[in-house]
Coordinates of C-alpha atoms in Angstrom, one line a residue:
M454 CA -50.5 46.2 133.6
N455 CA -48.0 48.4 135.4
Y456 CA -48.3 52.2 135.5
F457 CA -45.7 52.7 132.7
D458 CA -47.6 50.5 130.3
N459 CA -50.8 52.2 131.3
F460 CA -49.1 55.6 130.5
L461 CA -47.9 54.4 127.1
K462 CA -51.4 53.2 126.3
H463 CA -53.0 56.5 127.3
F464 CA -50.2 58.4 125.5
D465 CA -50.8 56.6 122.2
K466 CA -54.6 56.9 122.2
I467 CA -55.3 60.1 124.0
L468 CA -52.3 62.2 125.0
Y469 CA -50.3 62.2 121.7
P470 CA -53.1 63.4 119.5
A471 CA -53.9 66.1 122.1
L472 CA -50.2 67.0 122.3
K473 CA -50.1 67.6 118.5
E474 CA -53.2 69.9 118.8
T475 CA -51.5 71.8 121.6
L476 CA -48.3 72.2 119.6
Y477 CA -50.3 73.3 116.5
M478 CA -52.2 75.9 118.5
S479 CA -49.2 77.2 120.5
I480 CA -46.8 77.4 117.6
S481 CA -49.3 79.1 115.2
A482 CA -50.4 81.6 117.8
T483 CA -46.8 82.3 118.9
I484 CA -45.5 82.9 115.3
V485 CA -48.4 85.2 114.3
G486 CA -48.6 86.9 117.7
F487 CA -44.9 87.5 117.8
V488 CA -45.0 89.2 114.4
L489 CA -47.8 91.4 115.6
G490 CA -46.2 92.1 118.9
L491 CA -42.8 92.8 117.2
I492 CA -44.4 95.5 115.1
L493 CA -46.2 97.0 118.0
G494 CA -43.1 96.9 120.2
I495 CA -41.0 98.6 117.5
F496 CA -43.7 101.4 117.2
L497 CA -43.6 101.8 120.9
F498 CA -39.8 102.0 120.9
V499 CA -39.3 104.5 118.1
S500 CA -42.2 106.8 119.2
K501 CA -41.2 107.2 122.8
K502 CA -39.6 110.3 124.2
G503 CA -36.1 110.5 122.7
G504 CA -37.0 107.8 120.2
L505 CA -36.0 107.7 116.5
Y506 CA -39.5 108.9 115.5
E507 CA -40.6 110.6 118.7
N508 CA -44.3 111.2 118.8
L509 CA -45.6 111.3 122.3
T510 CA -49.3 111.4 121.4
F511 CA -49.0 108.3 119.2
Y512 CA -46.9 106.6 121.9
R513 CA -49.4 107.3 124.7
V514 CA -52.4 106.1 122.6
L515 CA -50.7 102.9 121.5
D516 CA -49.3 102.2 125.0
F517 CA -52.8 102.7 126.5
L518 CA -54.4 100.3 123.9
V519 CA -51.7 97.7 124.5
N520 CA -52.2 97.9 128.3
I521 CA -56.0 97.6 127.8
F522 CA -55.7 94.4 125.8
R523 CA -53.1 93.0 128.3
S524 CA -55.6 93.4 131.1
F525 CA -58.2 91.1 129.6
P526 CA -58.4 87.7 131.4
F527 CA -57.8 85.1 128.7
L528 CA -61.1 83.2 129.3
V529 CA -63.1 86.4 129.0
L530 CA -61.2 87.3 125.8
I531 CA -62.0 83.9 124.2
I532 CA -65.7 84.5 124.9
A533 CA -65.6 88.2 123.8
L534 CA -63.9 87.3 120.5
I535 CA -66.4 84.5 119.5
P536 CA -68.2 86.7 116.9
F537 CA -64.9 87.9 115.5
T538 CA -63.4 84.3 115.4
K539 CA -66.6 83.1 113.7
L540 CA -66.4 85.9 111.1
L541 CA -62.7 85.3 110.4
I542 CA -62.7 81.5 110.0
G543 CA -66.3 80.5 110.0
K544 CA -66.5 78.7 113.4
S545 CA -65.8 79.6 117.0
I546 CA -65.0 76.1 118.4
G547 CA -62.1 73.9 117.5
T548 CA -58.3 73.9 117.5
T549 CA -57.9 76.3 114.6
A550 CA -60.6 78.6 116.0
A551 CA -58.6 78.8 119.3
I552 CA -55.6 80.3 117.5
V553 CA -57.5 83.6 117.0
P554 CA -58.0 84.5 120.6
L555 CA -54.6 83.0 121.5
T556 CA -52.9 85.3 119.0
I557 CA -54.8 88.4 120.0
G558 CA -54.3 87.6 123.7
I559 CA -50.5 87.4 123.5
A560 CA -49.7 90.1 120.9
P561 CA -49.9 93.0 123.4
F562 CA -47.9 90.9 125.9
I563 CA -45.2 90.3 123.3
A564 CA -45.3 94.0 122.4
K565 CA -44.2 95.0 125.9
L566 CA -41.5 92.2 126.0
V567 CA -40.2 93.5 122.6
Q568 CA -40.2 97.1 123.8
N569 CA -38.3 96.2 127.0
A570 CA -35.8 94.2 124.9
L571 CA -35.2 97.1 122.5
N572 CA -34.9 99.5 125.4
E573 CA -32.0 97.5 126.8
V574 CA -29.8 98.1 123.7
D575 CA -26.9 100.4 124.5
Y576 CA -27.8 103.9 123.2
G577 CA -24.1 104.5 122.5
I578 CA -24.4 101.9 119.7
I579 CA -27.3 103.8 118.2
E580 CA -25.4 107.1 118.4
A581 CA -22.4 105.4 116.7
A582 CA -24.6 104.2 113.9
K583 CA -26.0 107.7 113.4
S584 CA -22.5 109.1 113.3
Y585 CA -21.7 106.6 110.4
G586 CA -24.7 108.0 108.5
A587 CA -27.1 105.1 109.0
S588 CA -30.7 105.9 108.3
R589 CA -33.3 105.5 111.0
V590 CA -34.7 102.4 109.3
Q591 CA -31.3 100.9 109.0
I592 CA -30.7 101.6 112.7
I593 CA -33.9 99.8 113.6
F594 CA -33.4 96.7 111.5
K595 CA -29.7 96.4 111.3
V596 CA -28.6 97.7 114.7
V597 CA -31.3 97.7 117.4
L598 CA -33.0 94.4 116.4
Y599 CA -29.7 92.6 115.9
E600 CA -28.3 93.8 119.2
A601 CA -31.6 92.8 121.0
L602 CA -31.8 89.4 119.3
P603 CA -30.8 87.3 122.4
A604 CA -33.4 89.2 124.5
L605 CA -36.0 88.7 121.8
I606 CA -35.3 84.9 121.9
N607 CA -35.9 85.0 125.6
A608 CA -39.2 86.9 124.9
A609 CA -40.2 84.3 122.3
T610 CA -39.4 81.4 124.7
L611 CA -41.4 83.0 127.5
T612 CA -44.3 83.7 125.0
L613 CA -44.4 80.1 123.8
I614 CA -44.6 78.8 127.4
V615 CA -47.4 81.3 128.2
V616 CA -49.3 80.2 125.1
I617 CA -49.0 76.6 126.1
G618 CA -50.7 77.5 129.3
Y619 CA -53.3 79.6 127.5
S620 CA -53.9 76.7 125.1
A621 CA -54.8 74.5 128.0
M622 CA -57.4 77.0 129.0
A623 CA -58.7 77.2 125.4
G624 CA -59.1 73.4 125.5
I625 CA -61.6 73.7 128.3
V626 CA -63.9 75.8 126.1
G627 CA -63.7 73.6 123.0
G628 CA -60.3 74.3 121.7
G629 CA -59.0 70.8 121.9
G630 CA -55.5 69.9 123.1
L631 CA -54.2 68.7 126.5
G632 CA -56.5 71.1 128.3
D633 CA -59.5 69.4 126.7
V634 CA -58.1 66.0 127.8
A635 CA -57.6 67.2 131.4
N636 CA -61.2 68.5 131.4
R637 CA -62.9 65.6 129.8
Y638 CA -61.0 62.7 131.4
G639 CA -59.5 64.2 134.6
Y640 CA -62.4 66.5 135.7
Q641 CA -65.6 65.1 134.2
R642 CA -64.8 61.4 134.4
F643 CA -62.6 61.5 137.5
K644 CA -59.8 59.7 135.8
T645 CA -57.0 60.9 138.1
D646 CA -54.3 58.9 136.3
I647 CA -55.0 60.7 133.0
M648 CA -55.1 64.0 134.7
I649 CA -51.6 63.3 136.3
E650 CA -50.3 62.1 132.9
T651 CA -51.5 65.3 131.2
V652 CA -49.8 67.4 133.8
I653 CA -46.5 65.5 133.3
V654 CA -46.7 65.9 129.5
L655 CA -47.3 69.6 129.9
I656 CA -44.3 69.9 132.4
V657 CA -42.0 68.0 130.0
L658 CA -43.1 70.2 127.1
V659 CA -42.5 73.4 129.0
Q660 CA -39.1 72.2 130.1
I661 CA -38.1 71.3 126.5
V662 CA -39.1 74.7 125.3
Q663 CA -37.2 76.5 128.1
I664 CA -34.0 74.4 127.5
W665 CA -34.3 75.0 123.8
G666 CA -34.7 78.8 124.2
D667 CA -31.8 79.0 126.7
L668 CA -29.5 77.1 124.2
V669 CA -30.4 79.4 121.3
E670 CA -29.9 82.5 123.4
K671 CA -26.5 81.4 124.6
A672 CA -25.5 80.5 121.0
L673 CA -26.6 84.0 119.8
R674 CA -24.6 85.7 122.5
K675 CA -21.5 83.8 121.2
G676 CA -22.3 85.0 117.7
K677 CA -23.5 81.6 116.4
D678 CA -26.4 82.9 114.4
K679 CA -26.9 79.6 112.5
Y680 CA -28.6 78.1 115.6
L681 CA -31.3 80.7 115.2
Y682 CA -32.0 79.6 111.6
I683 CA -31.9 75.9 112.6
S684 CA -34.4 76.6 115.4
I685 CA -36.8 78.5 113.0
L686 CA -36.6 75.6 110.6
A687 CA -37.3 73.1 113.3
L688 CA -40.2 75.2 114.5
I689 CA -41.7 75.3 111.0
L690 CA -41.3 71.5 110.6
L691 CA -42.9 70.9 114.0
F692 CA -45.8 73.2 113.1
V693 CA -46.4 71.4 109.8
Y694 CA -46.1 68.0 111.5
S695 CA -48.4 68.9 114.3
G696 CA -51.0 70.4 111.9
N697 CA -51.4 67.3 109.7
F698 CA -54.4 66.2 111.7
I699 CA -56.5 69.0 110.1

């Protein structure tokens, strides 16, 4: 049996189920984490000095908390959140359980990416919206977020890639997925071929995500919003498909 046939055999029996678990963990955590991070990022943007709802005390406290959670090493965070994860979903080990620390781990990271994306919006556009009588809520949701959409897609792409890396770490402590395969077969059983194949699958997965994100970003910069909706639909379908092992 040549190496390619061996790879197909491993992919069918070991790597493909683990890939679905990785996709399920990564997409779930990215969607929920991005919503949380988006809310936090908007609060940071509007409460900063000169912001639409300037409140420096609130900004400094929120910024401090976001930075505190960003500084946690992910493996430490998984262990620290075991009681909370068990309280929330009834267990602390497994693919679904891993989504909790993944989400909490990336939300502060996303918040900073969102804040940076919103800060890049030309302030002249915001002033122009004010001069037309737009309310502050309208400015946030119809001007700032729309103008920052390509940068937010970049942030989402980067986040999904980071979460794929985090999910591999979660696999080592019972989260399943490709990280679990690398640990059980590559490390504990010294099966170097499976370890190499796992790395190849992860590299291909990350490259697909990056290419996908770049294409959507370019489309948005050209005003082709439909590609965003197609991507969201594709992500939802992939999430449903990858989660059908539950």
